[in-house]
Short mmCIF file of C-alpha atoms and ligand atoms in Angstrom, two decimals:
data_model
loop_
_atom_site.label_atom_id
_atom_site.label_comp_id
_atom_site.label_asym_id
_atom_site.label_seq_id
_atom_site.Cartn_x
_atom_site.Cartn_y
_atom_site.Cartn_z
CA UNK A 1 0.00 0.08 0.11
CA UNK A 2 1.09 3.57 -0.52
CA UNK A 3 1.90 5.80 2.18
CA UNK A 4 -0.99 8.12 1.56
CA UNK A 5 -2.54 10.15 4.52
CA UNK A 6 -5.34 12.03 2.73
CA UNK A 7 -6.45 12.50 -0.95
CA UNK A 8 -8.53 15.49 -2.31
CA UNK A 9 -10.28 14.97 -5.49
CA UNK A 10 -11.77 18.15 -6.66
CA UNK A 11 -13.76 18.34 -10.04
CA UNK A 12 -12.94 21.99 -11.07
CA UNK A 13 -9.72 24.08 -11.19
CA UNK A 14 -11.37 26.72 -9.08
CA UNK A 15 -12.04 24.13 -6.31
CA UNK A 16 -8.54 22.73 -6.62
CA UNK A 17 -6.84 25.92 -6.07
CA UNK A 18 -8.88 26.97 -3.12
CA UNK A 19 -8.02 23.46 -1.33
CA UNK A 20 -4.32 23.94 -2.42
CA UNK A 21 -4.20 27.45 -1.18
CA UNK A 22 -5.50 26.56 2.34
CA UNK A 23 -3.47 23.31 2.51
CA UNK A 24 -0.07 24.17 1.04
CA UNK A 25 1.50 20.94 2.26
CA UNK A 26 -0.38 19.10 -0.56
CA UNK A 27 1.31 17.09 -3.15
CA UNK A 28 -0.17 17.18 -6.67
CA UNK A 29 -0.92 13.86 -8.32
CA UNK A 30 -1.71 13.92 -11.98
CA UNK A 31 -1.29 10.58 -13.79
CA UNK A 32 0.56 9.26 -10.72
CA UNK A 33 3.37 7.53 -12.76
CA UNK A 34 6.09 9.35 -11.03
CA UNK A 35 4.32 10.11 -7.63
CA UNK A 36 3.22 6.32 -7.10
CA UNK A 37 6.51 5.12 -7.97
CA UNK A 38 8.25 7.66 -5.46
CA UNK A 39 5.72 6.45 -2.96
CA UNK A 40 6.41 2.86 -3.61
CA UNK A 41 10.18 3.26 -3.09
CA UNK A 42 9.62 5.61 0.02
CA UNK A 43 11.16 8.64 -1.58
CA UNK A 44 7.63 10.16 -0.72
CA UNK A 45 6.21 9.25 2.71
CA UNK A 46 2.89 10.02 4.44
CA UNK A 47 1.76 12.45 1.76
CA UNK A 48 -1.44 14.31 1.49
CA UNK A 49 -2.49 14.28 -2.24
CA UNK A 50 -4.30 16.80 -4.31
CA UNK A 51 -5.50 14.87 -7.41
CA UNK A 52 -6.13 16.81 -10.58
CA UNK A 53 -7.16 13.83 -12.47
CA UNK A 54 -10.84 15.00 -12.51
CA UNK A 55 -10.17 18.42 -13.80
CA UNK A 56 -11.46 18.16 -17.43
CA UNK A 57 -10.57 21.77 -17.98
CA UNK A 58 -7.11 20.57 -18.16
CA UNK A 59 -7.38 18.11 -20.75
CA UNK A 60 -7.41 18.43 -24.59
CA UNK A 61 -5.51 20.44 -27.23
CA UNK A 62 -6.95 23.58 -28.90
CA UNK A 63 -6.02 25.16 -32.10
CA UNK A 64 -6.59 28.94 -31.48
CA UNK A 65 -7.74 31.60 -34.40
CA UNK A 66 -4.08 32.99 -34.38
CA UNK A 67 -2.45 29.51 -34.78
CA UNK A 68 -1.53 29.30 -31.13
CA UNK A 69 -1.72 25.42 -29.98
CA UNK A 70 -2.52 25.09 -26.29
CA UNK A 71 -2.28 21.67 -24.71
CA UNK A 72 -4.00 21.09 -21.32
CA UNK A 73 -1.40 19.66 -18.89
CA UNK A 74 -3.72 16.64 -17.87
CA UNK A 75 -3.55 15.57 -21.55
CA UNK A 76 -1.79 12.00 -21.79
CA UNK A 77 1.10 11.23 -24.23
CA UNK A 78 -1.37 8.77 -25.92
CA UNK A 79 -3.71 11.54 -26.62
CA UNK A 80 -0.92 13.71 -27.84
CA UNK A 81 0.71 11.36 -30.17
CA UNK A 82 -2.90 10.37 -31.74
CA UNK A 83 -3.99 13.96 -31.91
CA UNK A 84 -4.54 15.52 -35.53
CA UNK A 85 -3.60 19.11 -34.64
CA UNK A 86 -0.30 17.86 -33.11
CA UNK A 87 0.61 15.66 -36.00
CA UNK A 88 -0.28 18.29 -38.53
CA UNK A 89 1.58 21.24 -36.94
CA UNK A 90 4.09 19.90 -34.54
CA UNK A 91 4.78 16.27 -35.41
CA UNK A 92 8.04 16.36 -33.48
CA UNK A 93 5.87 16.46 -30.33
CA UNK A 94 4.04 13.42 -31.47
CA UNK A 95 7.42 11.69 -32.08
CA UNK A 96 8.64 12.60 -28.63
CA UNK A 97 5.47 11.47 -26.91
CA UNK A 98 5.35 8.07 -28.46
CA UNK A 99 9.02 7.56 -27.43
CA UNK A 100 8.20 7.57 -23.61
CA UNK A 101 7.40 4.72 -21.56
CA UNK A 102 5.25 1.99 -23.05
CA UNK A 103 1.58 1.94 -24.00
CA UNK A 104 0.02 1.68 -20.47
CA UNK A 105 2.43 4.29 -19.36
CA UNK A 106 1.48 6.74 -22.16
CA UNK A 107 -2.18 6.14 -21.63
CA UNK A 108 -1.90 7.64 -17.92
CA UNK A 109 1.35 9.71 -17.89
CA UNK A 110 0.44 13.48 -18.45
CA UNK A 111 2.50 16.06 -20.37
CA UNK A 112 2.04 18.39 -17.30
CA UNK A 113 3.39 15.59 -14.88
CA UNK A 114 6.27 15.01 -17.12
CA UNK A 115 7.33 18.81 -17.11
CA UNK A 116 6.61 19.27 -13.30
CA UNK A 117 8.58 16.23 -12.22
CA UNK A 118 11.62 18.09 -13.49
CA UNK A 119 13.59 14.95 -14.65
CA UNK A 120 16.67 15.88 -16.97
CA UNK A 121 15.47 12.83 -19.06
CA UNK A 122 11.80 13.98 -19.55
CA UNK A 123 10.97 13.10 -23.19
CA UNK A 124 8.76 15.99 -23.60
CA UNK A 125 11.35 18.61 -22.55
CA UNK A 126 13.94 18.88 -25.50
CA UNK A 127 11.04 19.25 -27.78
CA UNK A 128 9.19 21.89 -25.82
CA UNK A 129 12.49 23.73 -25.32
CA UNK A 130 13.02 23.90 -29.22
CA UNK A 131 9.42 25.21 -29.69
CA UNK A 132 9.97 27.79 -27.10
CA UNK A 133 6.74 26.65 -25.23
CA UNK A 134 5.25 28.92 -22.50
CA UNK A 135 3.79 27.49 -19.40
CA UNK A 136 0.54 28.94 -17.93
CA UNK A 137 0.81 28.54 -14.24
CA UNK A 138 -2.17 29.57 -12.03
CA UNK A 139 -2.76 30.10 -8.42
CA UNK A 140 -5.72 31.65 -6.35
CA UNK A 141 -4.56 34.99 -7.16
CA UNK A 142 -3.93 35.00 -10.86
CA UNK A 143 -1.99 33.64 -13.80
CA UNK A 144 1.66 33.83 -14.88
CA UNK A 145 3.40 32.78 -17.98
CA UNK A 146 6.95 31.31 -17.96
CA UNK A 147 8.96 30.16 -20.94
CA UNK A 148 9.68 26.37 -20.29
CA UNK A 149 13.58 27.21 -20.77
CA UNK A 150 13.30 29.18 -17.61
CA UNK A 151 11.26 26.67 -15.69
CA UNK A 152 13.74 24.10 -14.77
CA UNK A 153 15.80 24.70 -11.37
CA UNK A 154 18.08 21.61 -11.39
CA UNK A 155 17.70 17.75 -11.35
CA UNK A 156 14.05 17.07 -10.16
CA UNK A 157 13.51 20.70 -9.66
CA UNK A 158 11.09 23.23 -11.13
CA UNK A 159 10.13 26.74 -10.37
CA UNK A 160 6.73 26.05 -8.81
CA UNK A 161 5.37 27.54 -5.76
CA UNK A 162 3.00 25.75 -3.28
CA UNK A 163 -0.51 26.64 -4.42
CA UNK A 164 0.32 26.78 -8.06
CA UNK A 165 -0.93 24.55 -10.73
CA UNK A 166 0.37 24.19 -14.08
CA UNK A 167 -2.59 24.40 -16.37
CA UNK A 168 -1.57 24.71 -20.06
CA UNK A 169 1.43 24.40 -22.39
CA UNK A 170 1.35 27.09 -25.04
CA UNK A 171 3.08 26.94 -28.34
CA UNK A 172 2.89 29.83 -30.77
CA UNK A 173 2.57 29.83 -34.65
CA UNK A 174 6.03 31.47 -35.23
CA UNK A 175 7.66 28.69 -33.44
CA UNK A 176 6.47 25.85 -35.72
CA UNK A 177 5.34 27.50 -39.04
CA UNK A 178 7.66 26.46 -41.72
CA UNK A 179 9.84 24.65 -39.34
CA UNK A 180 11.01 20.97 -39.47
CA UNK A 181 11.73 18.90 -36.17
CA UNK A 182 13.46 15.80 -35.26
CA UNK A 183 13.52 14.21 -31.82
CA UNK A 184 15.89 11.25 -31.15
CA UNK A 185 15.87 9.47 -27.96
CA UNK A 186 18.93 7.06 -27.17
CA UNK A 187 18.32 4.33 -24.60
CA UNK A 188 19.36 0.90 -23.84
CA UNK A 189 15.91 -0.60 -24.76
CA UNK A 190 13.61 0.71 -27.23
CA UNK A 191 10.60 0.71 -24.86
CA UNK A 192 10.07 1.12 -21.19
CA UNK A 193 13.44 2.60 -20.68
CA UNK A 194 14.34 6.19 -20.06
CA UNK A 195 16.58 8.20 -22.13
CA UNK A 196 20.57 7.97 -21.68
CA UNK A 197 20.53 11.11 -23.96
CA UNK A 198 18.13 12.89 -26.18
CA UNK A 199 18.23 15.49 -28.83
CA UNK A 200 15.69 17.73 -30.42
CA UNK A 201 16.23 19.84 -33.23
CA UNK A 202 13.89 22.25 -35.00
CA UNK A 203 14.86 24.47 -37.98
CA UNK A 204 14.12 26.43 -41.20
CA UNK A 205 16.25 26.31 -44.28
CA UNK A 206 16.23 28.83 -46.97
CA UNK A 207 18.61 28.89 -49.84
CA UNK A 208 20.39 26.01 -48.16
CA UNK A 209 21.12 28.01 -45.03
CA UNK A 210 19.69 27.79 -41.57
CA UNK A 211 17.49 30.96 -41.10
CA UNK A 212 16.43 29.65 -37.77
CA UNK A 213 17.95 26.61 -35.97
CA UNK A 214 17.25 25.32 -32.38
CA UNK A 215 18.90 22.42 -30.60
CA UNK A 216 17.90 21.11 -27.28
CA UNK A 217 19.35 18.26 -25.27
CA UNK A 218 18.19 15.99 -22.49
CA UNK A 219 20.31 14.24 -19.91
CA UNK A 220 23.19 16.28 -20.85
CA UNK A 221 23.36 18.93 -18.04
CA UNK A 222 21.42 19.33 -14.60
CA UNK A 223 18.45 20.44 -16.49
CA UNK A 224 17.28 20.08 -20.29
CA UNK A 225 19.31 22.72 -22.10
CA UNK A 226 19.26 24.82 -25.43
CA UNK A 227 22.71 24.76 -27.33
CA UNK A 228 22.49 28.55 -27.89
CA UNK A 229 26.23 28.69 -29.07
CA UNK A 230 25.73 26.04 -31.64
CA UNK A 231 22.56 27.75 -32.74
CA UNK A 232 23.93 31.11 -33.35
CA UNK A 233 27.06 29.66 -35.02
CA UNK A 234 24.85 27.97 -37.47
CA UNK A 235 22.72 31.00 -38.42
CA UNK A 236 22.81 31.90 -42.17
CA UNK A 237 25.74 29.79 -42.92
CA UNK A 238 25.61 27.58 -46.12
CA UNK A 239 24.99 23.87 -45.18
CA UNK A 240 27.81 21.63 -45.64
CA UNK A 241 28.97 18.34 -44.11
CA UNK A 242 31.63 20.20 -42.58
CA UNK A 243 29.06 22.75 -41.07
CA UNK A 244 27.07 19.96 -39.68
CA UNK A 245 30.09 18.63 -38.00
CA UNK A 246 30.94 21.93 -36.64
CA UNK A 247 27.49 22.72 -35.26
CA UNK A 248 27.34 19.28 -33.53
CA UNK A 249 30.73 19.91 -31.93
CA UNK A 250 29.72 23.29 -30.74
CA UNK A 251 26.69 21.59 -28.95
CA UNK A 252 29.23 20.71 -26.28
CA UNK A 253 29.95 24.32 -25.46
CA UNK A 254 26.36 24.26 -23.55
CA UNK A 255 26.24 20.74 -22.38
CA UNK A 256 27.89 19.16 -19.36
CA UNK A 257 26.81 15.68 -19.07
CA UNK A 258 27.59 13.56 -16.11
CA UNK A 259 28.92 10.12 -15.55
CA UNK A 260 26.27 7.61 -14.41
CA UNK A 261 25.67 3.81 -14.47
CA UNK A 262 23.46 4.42 -17.69
CA UNK A 263 26.26 5.90 -19.31
CA UNK A 264 29.91 7.55 -19.06
CA UNK A 265 30.41 11.40 -19.63
CA UNK A 266 32.77 10.67 -22.55
CA UNK A 267 30.17 8.37 -23.99
CA UNK A 268 27.33 10.83 -23.60
CA UNK A 269 29.63 13.73 -25.13
CA UNK A 270 30.19 11.29 -28.14
CA UNK A 271 26.39 10.65 -28.32
CA UNK A 272 25.44 14.39 -28.19
CA UNK A 273 27.56 15.15 -31.33
CA UNK A 274 26.52 11.98 -33.26
CA UNK A 275 22.86 12.34 -32.56
CA UNK A 276 22.73 16.04 -33.22
CA UNK A 277 24.41 15.30 -36.76
CA UNK A 278 21.84 12.75 -37.36
CA UNK A 279 18.86 14.81 -36.35
CA UNK A 280 20.32 17.91 -38.29
CA UNK A 281 20.64 15.65 -41.43
CA UNK A 282 17.10 14.63 -40.92
CA UNK A 283 15.56 18.27 -40.71
CA UNK A 284 17.81 19.43 -43.67
CA UNK A 285 16.24 16.67 -46.00
CA UNK A 286 12.80 17.50 -44.59
CA UNK A 287 13.18 21.05 -45.47
CA UNK A 288 14.59 20.39 -48.98
CA UNK A 289 18.23 21.33 -48.28
CA UNK A 290 21.27 19.16 -48.80
CA UNK A 291 24.64 18.81 -47.30
CA UNK A 292 26.54 16.93 -49.98
CA UNK A 293 28.18 18.86 -52.77
CA UNK B 1 -7.24 4.68 11.49
CA UNK B 2 -6.67 5.26 7.79
CA UNK B 3 -8.99 7.03 5.50
CA UNK B 4 -11.49 5.15 3.70
CA UNK B 5 -13.47 6.09 0.76
CA UNK B 6 -16.63 4.63 -0.87
CA UNK B 7 -16.41 3.83 -4.63
CA UNK B 8 -18.31 2.13 -7.27
CA UNK B 9 -16.47 -0.25 -9.55
CA UNK B 10 -17.96 -1.88 -12.58
CA UNK B 11 -15.82 -4.95 -13.00
CA UNK B 12 -16.67 -7.22 -15.92
CA UNK B 13 -20.15 -5.63 -16.15
CA UNK B 14 -20.97 -6.22 -12.38
CA UNK B 15 -21.30 -3.22 -10.11
CA UNK B 16 -19.39 -3.41 -6.76
CA UNK B 17 -19.85 -0.77 -4.00
CA UNK B 18 -16.87 -0.79 -1.83
CA UNK B 19 -15.03 1.17 1.01
CA UNK B 20 -11.61 1.23 -0.21
CA UNK B 21 -8.44 2.34 1.76
CA UNK B 22 -7.11 5.52 0.04
CA UNK B 23 -3.74 3.83 0.16
CA UNK B 24 -4.70 0.79 -2.04
CA UNK B 25 -3.92 0.51 -5.59
CA UNK B 26 -6.57 -0.74 -8.09
CA UNK B 27 -4.48 -4.06 -8.23
CA UNK B 28 -4.73 -4.38 -4.57
CA UNK B 29 -8.51 -4.09 -4.67
CA UNK B 30 -9.14 -6.37 -7.72
CA UNK B 31 -7.01 -9.10 -6.27
CA UNK B 32 -7.33 -9.00 -2.60
CA UNK B 33 -10.85 -7.74 -1.99
CA UNK B 34 -12.74 -8.79 -5.23
CA UNK B 35 -10.43 -12.02 -5.98
CA UNK B 36 -9.92 -11.32 -9.50
CA UNK B 37 -6.53 -13.21 -9.29
CA UNK B 38 -6.08 -13.30 -13.06
CA UNK B 39 -4.71 -9.73 -12.59
CA UNK B 40 -1.03 -10.44 -11.83
CA UNK B 41 1.46 -8.54 -9.81
CA UNK B 42 4.74 -8.69 -11.04
CA UNK B 43 6.97 -5.60 -10.50
CA UNK B 44 4.46 -3.13 -8.78
CA UNK B 45 6.26 -0.24 -10.49
CA UNK B 46 4.65 0.05 -13.84
CA UNK B 47 7.35 -1.74 -15.74
CA UNK B 48 6.16 -5.36 -16.44
CA UNK B 49 2.46 -5.05 -17.59
CA UNK B 50 1.37 -8.12 -15.70
CA UNK B 51 -1.38 -6.02 -13.87
CA UNK B 52 -2.63 -4.54 -17.06
CA UNK B 53 -6.54 -4.13 -17.10
CA UNK B 54 -8.87 -2.07 -19.27
CA UNK B 55 -10.21 0.93 -17.60
CA UNK B 56 -12.87 2.40 -19.85
CA UNK B 57 -11.56 0.54 -22.62
CA UNK B 58 -7.96 1.77 -21.98
CA UNK B 59 -4.98 -0.72 -21.10
CA UNK B 60 -3.68 0.48 -17.73
CA UNK B 61 -1.22 -0.74 -15.23
CA UNK B 62 -3.39 -1.28 -12.22
CA UNK B 63 -0.46 -1.22 -9.82
CA UNK B 64 0.22 2.34 -10.17
CA UNK B 65 -3.48 3.35 -10.37
CA UNK B 66 -5.18 4.25 -7.22
CA UNK B 67 -8.26 2.40 -6.25
CA UNK B 68 -10.14 5.74 -5.66
CA UNK B 69 -9.20 6.96 -9.11
CA UNK B 70 -11.39 4.05 -10.40
CA UNK B 71 -14.66 5.21 -8.95
CA UNK B 72 -17.50 5.02 -11.61
CA UNK B 73 -15.20 3.40 -14.08
CA UNK B 74 -15.67 0.32 -16.20
CA UNK B 75 -13.04 -2.17 -15.59
CA UNK B 76 -12.23 -5.33 -17.56
CA UNK B 77 -10.02 -8.24 -16.39
CA UNK B 78 -9.05 -11.44 -18.06
CA UNK B 79 -11.98 -13.02 -15.86
CA UNK B 80 -14.46 -11.09 -18.19
CA UNK B 81 -13.40 -12.51 -21.66
CA UNK B 82 -14.83 -15.74 -21.63
CA UNK B 83 -18.59 -15.82 -22.38
CA UNK B 84 -20.72 -19.07 -21.51
CA UNK B 85 -17.74 -21.21 -21.08
CA UNK B 86 -16.23 -20.23 -24.29
CA UNK B 87 -12.87 -18.27 -24.60
CA UNK B 88 -12.66 -15.10 -26.49
CA UNK B 89 -11.16 -15.37 -29.91
CA UNK B 90 -7.96 -13.64 -28.67
CA UNK B 91 -7.69 -16.08 -25.56
CA UNK B 92 -8.02 -18.92 -28.27
CA UNK B 93 -5.45 -17.42 -30.53
CA UNK B 94 -2.90 -17.37 -27.68
CA UNK B 95 -3.35 -21.12 -27.17
CA UNK B 96 -3.44 -22.00 -30.69
CA UNK B 97 -0.30 -20.03 -31.35
CA UNK B 98 1.52 -21.63 -28.57
CA UNK B 99 1.79 -18.12 -26.88
CA UNK B 100 1.42 -19.24 -23.31
CA UNK B 101 4.16 -20.96 -21.31
CA UNK B 102 3.99 -20.12 -17.49
CA UNK B 103 1.14 -17.82 -18.35
CA UNK B 104 2.15 -15.16 -15.77
CA UNK B 105 2.27 -12.43 -18.51
CA UNK B 106 -0.62 -13.66 -20.50
CA UNK B 107 -3.68 -12.12 -18.72
CA UNK B 108 -2.06 -8.58 -19.31
CA UNK B 109 -1.09 -9.09 -22.82
CA UNK B 110 -4.35 -10.69 -23.74
CA UNK B 111 -6.21 -7.56 -22.26
CA UNK B 112 -4.05 -5.18 -24.18
CA UNK B 113 -4.62 -7.27 -27.53
CA UNK B 114 -8.36 -7.33 -26.73
CA UNK B 115 -8.22 -3.44 -26.61
CA UNK B 116 -6.20 -3.24 -29.91
CA UNK B 117 -8.78 -5.66 -31.62
CA UNK B 118 -11.71 -3.65 -30.39
CA UNK B 119 -10.23 -0.36 -31.58
CA UNK B 120 -11.00 -1.44 -35.00
CA UNK B 121 -7.69 0.19 -36.20
CA UNK B 122 -5.17 -1.29 -38.51
CA UNK B 123 -1.50 -1.91 -37.23
CA UNK B 124 1.71 -2.64 -39.10
CA UNK B 125 4.06 -4.99 -37.79
CA UNK B 126 6.23 -2.26 -36.21
CA UNK B 127 3.06 -0.57 -34.70
CA UNK B 128 2.00 -4.18 -33.20
CA UNK B 129 5.47 -4.40 -31.64
CA UNK B 130 5.21 -1.00 -30.32
CA UNK B 131 1.65 -1.59 -28.77
CA UNK B 132 2.75 -4.64 -26.86
CA UNK B 133 5.96 -3.27 -25.73
CA UNK B 134 4.74 -2.60 -22.41
CA UNK B 135 4.59 -6.28 -21.34
CA UNK B 136 7.57 -8.46 -20.15
CA UNK B 137 7.32 -12.24 -20.92
CA UNK B 138 10.38 -14.29 -19.52
CA UNK B 139 9.44 -17.32 -21.23
CA UNK B 140 8.21 -17.21 -24.86
CA UNK B 141 10.86 -15.04 -26.57
CA UNK B 142 8.01 -12.77 -27.93
CA UNK B 143 7.54 -14.37 -31.47
CA UNK B 144 4.67 -16.36 -30.64
CA UNK B 145 3.13 -13.67 -28.65
CA UNK B 146 3.56 -11.38 -31.74
CA UNK B 147 1.87 -14.15 -33.99
CA UNK B 148 -1.13 -14.45 -31.70
CA UNK B 149 -1.64 -10.82 -31.60
CA UNK B 150 -1.35 -10.51 -35.38
CA UNK B 151 -3.64 -13.15 -35.99
CA UNK B 152 -6.14 -11.66 -33.55
CA UNK B 153 -5.97 -8.39 -35.54
CA UNK B 154 -6.45 -10.34 -38.96
CA UNK B 155 -9.13 -12.32 -37.57
CA UNK B 156 -11.80 -9.57 -37.29
C1 FAD C 1 7.56 2.18 -16.25
C2 FAD C 1 7.59 3.59 -16.34
C3 FAD C 1 8.57 4.14 -17.50
C4 FAD C 1 8.57 5.56 -17.79
N1 FAD C 1 9.19 5.98 -18.96
C5 FAD C 1 9.42 7.23 -19.24
C6 FAD C 1 10.00 7.65 -20.29
O1 FAD C 1 10.35 6.93 -21.19
N2 FAD C 1 10.39 9.03 -20.52
C7 FAD C 1 9.67 9.81 -19.45
O2 FAD C 1 9.89 11.04 -19.70
N3 FAD C 1 9.15 9.52 -18.45
C8 FAD C 1 9.05 8.39 -18.23
N4 FAD C 1 8.38 7.81 -17.03
C9 FAD C 1 8.07 8.88 -15.87
C10 FAD C 1 6.56 9.40 -15.94
O3 FAD C 1 5.72 8.42 -16.46
C11 FAD C 1 6.49 10.84 -16.63
O4 FAD C 1 7.36 11.83 -16.12
C12 FAD C 1 4.92 11.24 -16.62
O5 FAD C 1 4.95 12.10 -17.81
C13 FAD C 1 4.56 11.91 -15.34
O6 FAD C 1 3.05 12.31 -15.61
P1 FAD C 1 2.03 11.94 -14.51
O7 FAD C 1 1.00 12.52 -15.00
O8 FAD C 1 2.07 10.42 -14.26
O9 FAD C 1 2.84 12.78 -13.22
P2 FAD C 1 2.57 12.45 -11.59
O10 FAD C 1 3.32 11.31 -11.23
O11 FAD C 1 1.07 12.68 -11.11
O12 FAD C 1 3.37 13.87 -11.19
C14 FAD C 1 4.52 14.13 -11.38
C15 FAD C 1 5.17 15.42 -10.76
O13 FAD C 1 4.47 16.58 -11.34
C16 FAD C 1 3.71 17.32 -10.40
N5 FAD C 1 2.56 17.69 -11.05
C17 FAD C 1 1.86 16.93 -12.03
N6 FAD C 1 0.96 17.70 -12.85
C18 FAD C 1 1.09 18.97 -12.30
C19 FAD C 1 0.47 20.22 -12.59
N7 FAD C 1 -0.47 20.25 -13.53
N8 FAD C 1 0.84 21.31 -12.06
C20 FAD C 1 1.74 21.21 -10.95
N9 FAD C 1 2.56 20.09 -10.62
C21 FAD C 1 2.12 19.00 -11.34
C22 FAD C 1 3.40 16.24 -9.25
O14 FAD C 1 3.27 16.95 -8.01
C23 FAD C 1 4.61 15.48 -9.18
O15 FAD C 1 5.70 16.14 -8.54
C24 FAD C 1 8.13 6.43 -16.77
C25 FAD C 1 7.47 6.07 -15.61
C26 FAD C 1 7.27 4.72 -15.40
C27 FAD C 1 6.52 4.19 -14.33
S1 FES C 2 2.80 -5.28 -11.55
FE1 FES C 2 2.19 -3.52 -12.72
S2 FES C 2 3.39 -3.23 -14.26
FE2 FES C 2 4.34 -4.77 -13.25
S1 FES C 3 4.67 -17.08 -20.66
FE1 FES C 3 5.67 -16.78 -18.86
S2 FES C 3 6.17 -14.82 -18.49
FE2 FES C 3 5.22 -14.88 -20.40
#
């Protein structure tokens, strides 16, 4: 049995916020695929839970008139990877979603839980980083919007205060229109395994030059990161095999992978370069560019 | 004294009114309270798929699903597949293809396969492998399981 003292199961966001404000010690549970594992292993103990599972306001994906895509945080990875809007406009997020866990996990794991859990290996993170996703966070007093790139504080830590609930992920049209993306998850097993390393790239190519390029890495630093140095280096340079090599090398200027039983630091550095190279070649091909003479 | 909650569970078309401990997983309640012991407990942490049941048609690992979450939901376990003493087609295919050895993983995979069949969707071989990748089998080496799933999907 899980070490749970109490559980609240509100059915509206307003009700949830009220309960949370008067009980700041509560631990939010969404799909529970991280929380219940922590309870099982005793990393959490004697908790009082606030279940947001019944908040239908937080599920679903909306395409707004200005092309903004809003994803409710309670949307599961299965729902995301089968969703038409996502597959049409941001297929890279479908690709990332289906790479996580296995079917039963994806059926219950939410994208909000994936972000708020703060894992460096979170499969949604690199993709949301390259999409410049914004997070809508609410509490009893109001709303704040935070770019996901500023949300992570360290391994397993995100910048959320007690009383706050993440409600939506917002992706703006300018961040996906005309862009091609590729997510590569590298893990020991093809399913039911977390990433040893992950790379997301998103770019726009014009006259065989990158007019926009974004690269994000998972498990390469204490938080998911953007490779800003490699990105600005790539800007407006003519695409060649040599350039792809240089961009991939420059990703290491932002990365600082650690050594763990899953993979050594040196191996991870090698993977960062190799996988970035592969992902870049994919998006160049998709955007009709070429790297060989 | 731990907190209890009243819930309604509909398991294999039968409604149960229960007081459950909020600390219990759906797996605990199905096995220990209602004696649906066809639901297996392997790893208890969402990794092996042995505890898979359908919740409103969706394959879910019942070991990491709280019993209180299941209030009002329709649950299907392996016990509910057979009708009038006759196995379901999926169950029969698993037998015919030799996809069962010790049988511990079987109820879970059969439930997932049942959901795939009932979805009415078509699956490529790669997609079939992806859709059953949440189940560990320590005996069969998977090929015969794959064959049984494929046969079930072709059978419709
Ligand atoms: C077998 C298995 C395999 C897995 N494989 C992968 C994998 O391949 N890739 C991967 O990335 N992850 C994996 N995970 C981890 C986990 O499934 C994901 O991180 C999942 O997305 C968490 O979502 P959840 O809804 O279950 O979160 P929960 O466990 O409910 O919550 C996670 C955390 O977020 C907080 N939280 C949740 N929602 C909100 C919200 N809206 N506002 C504020 N705080 C919130 C909770 O308090 C908690 O701290 C795996 C887990 C298991 C058990
Ligand atoms: S017992 Fe639930 S997945 Fe292993
Ligand atoms: S038949 Fe024994 S674990 Fe699958």
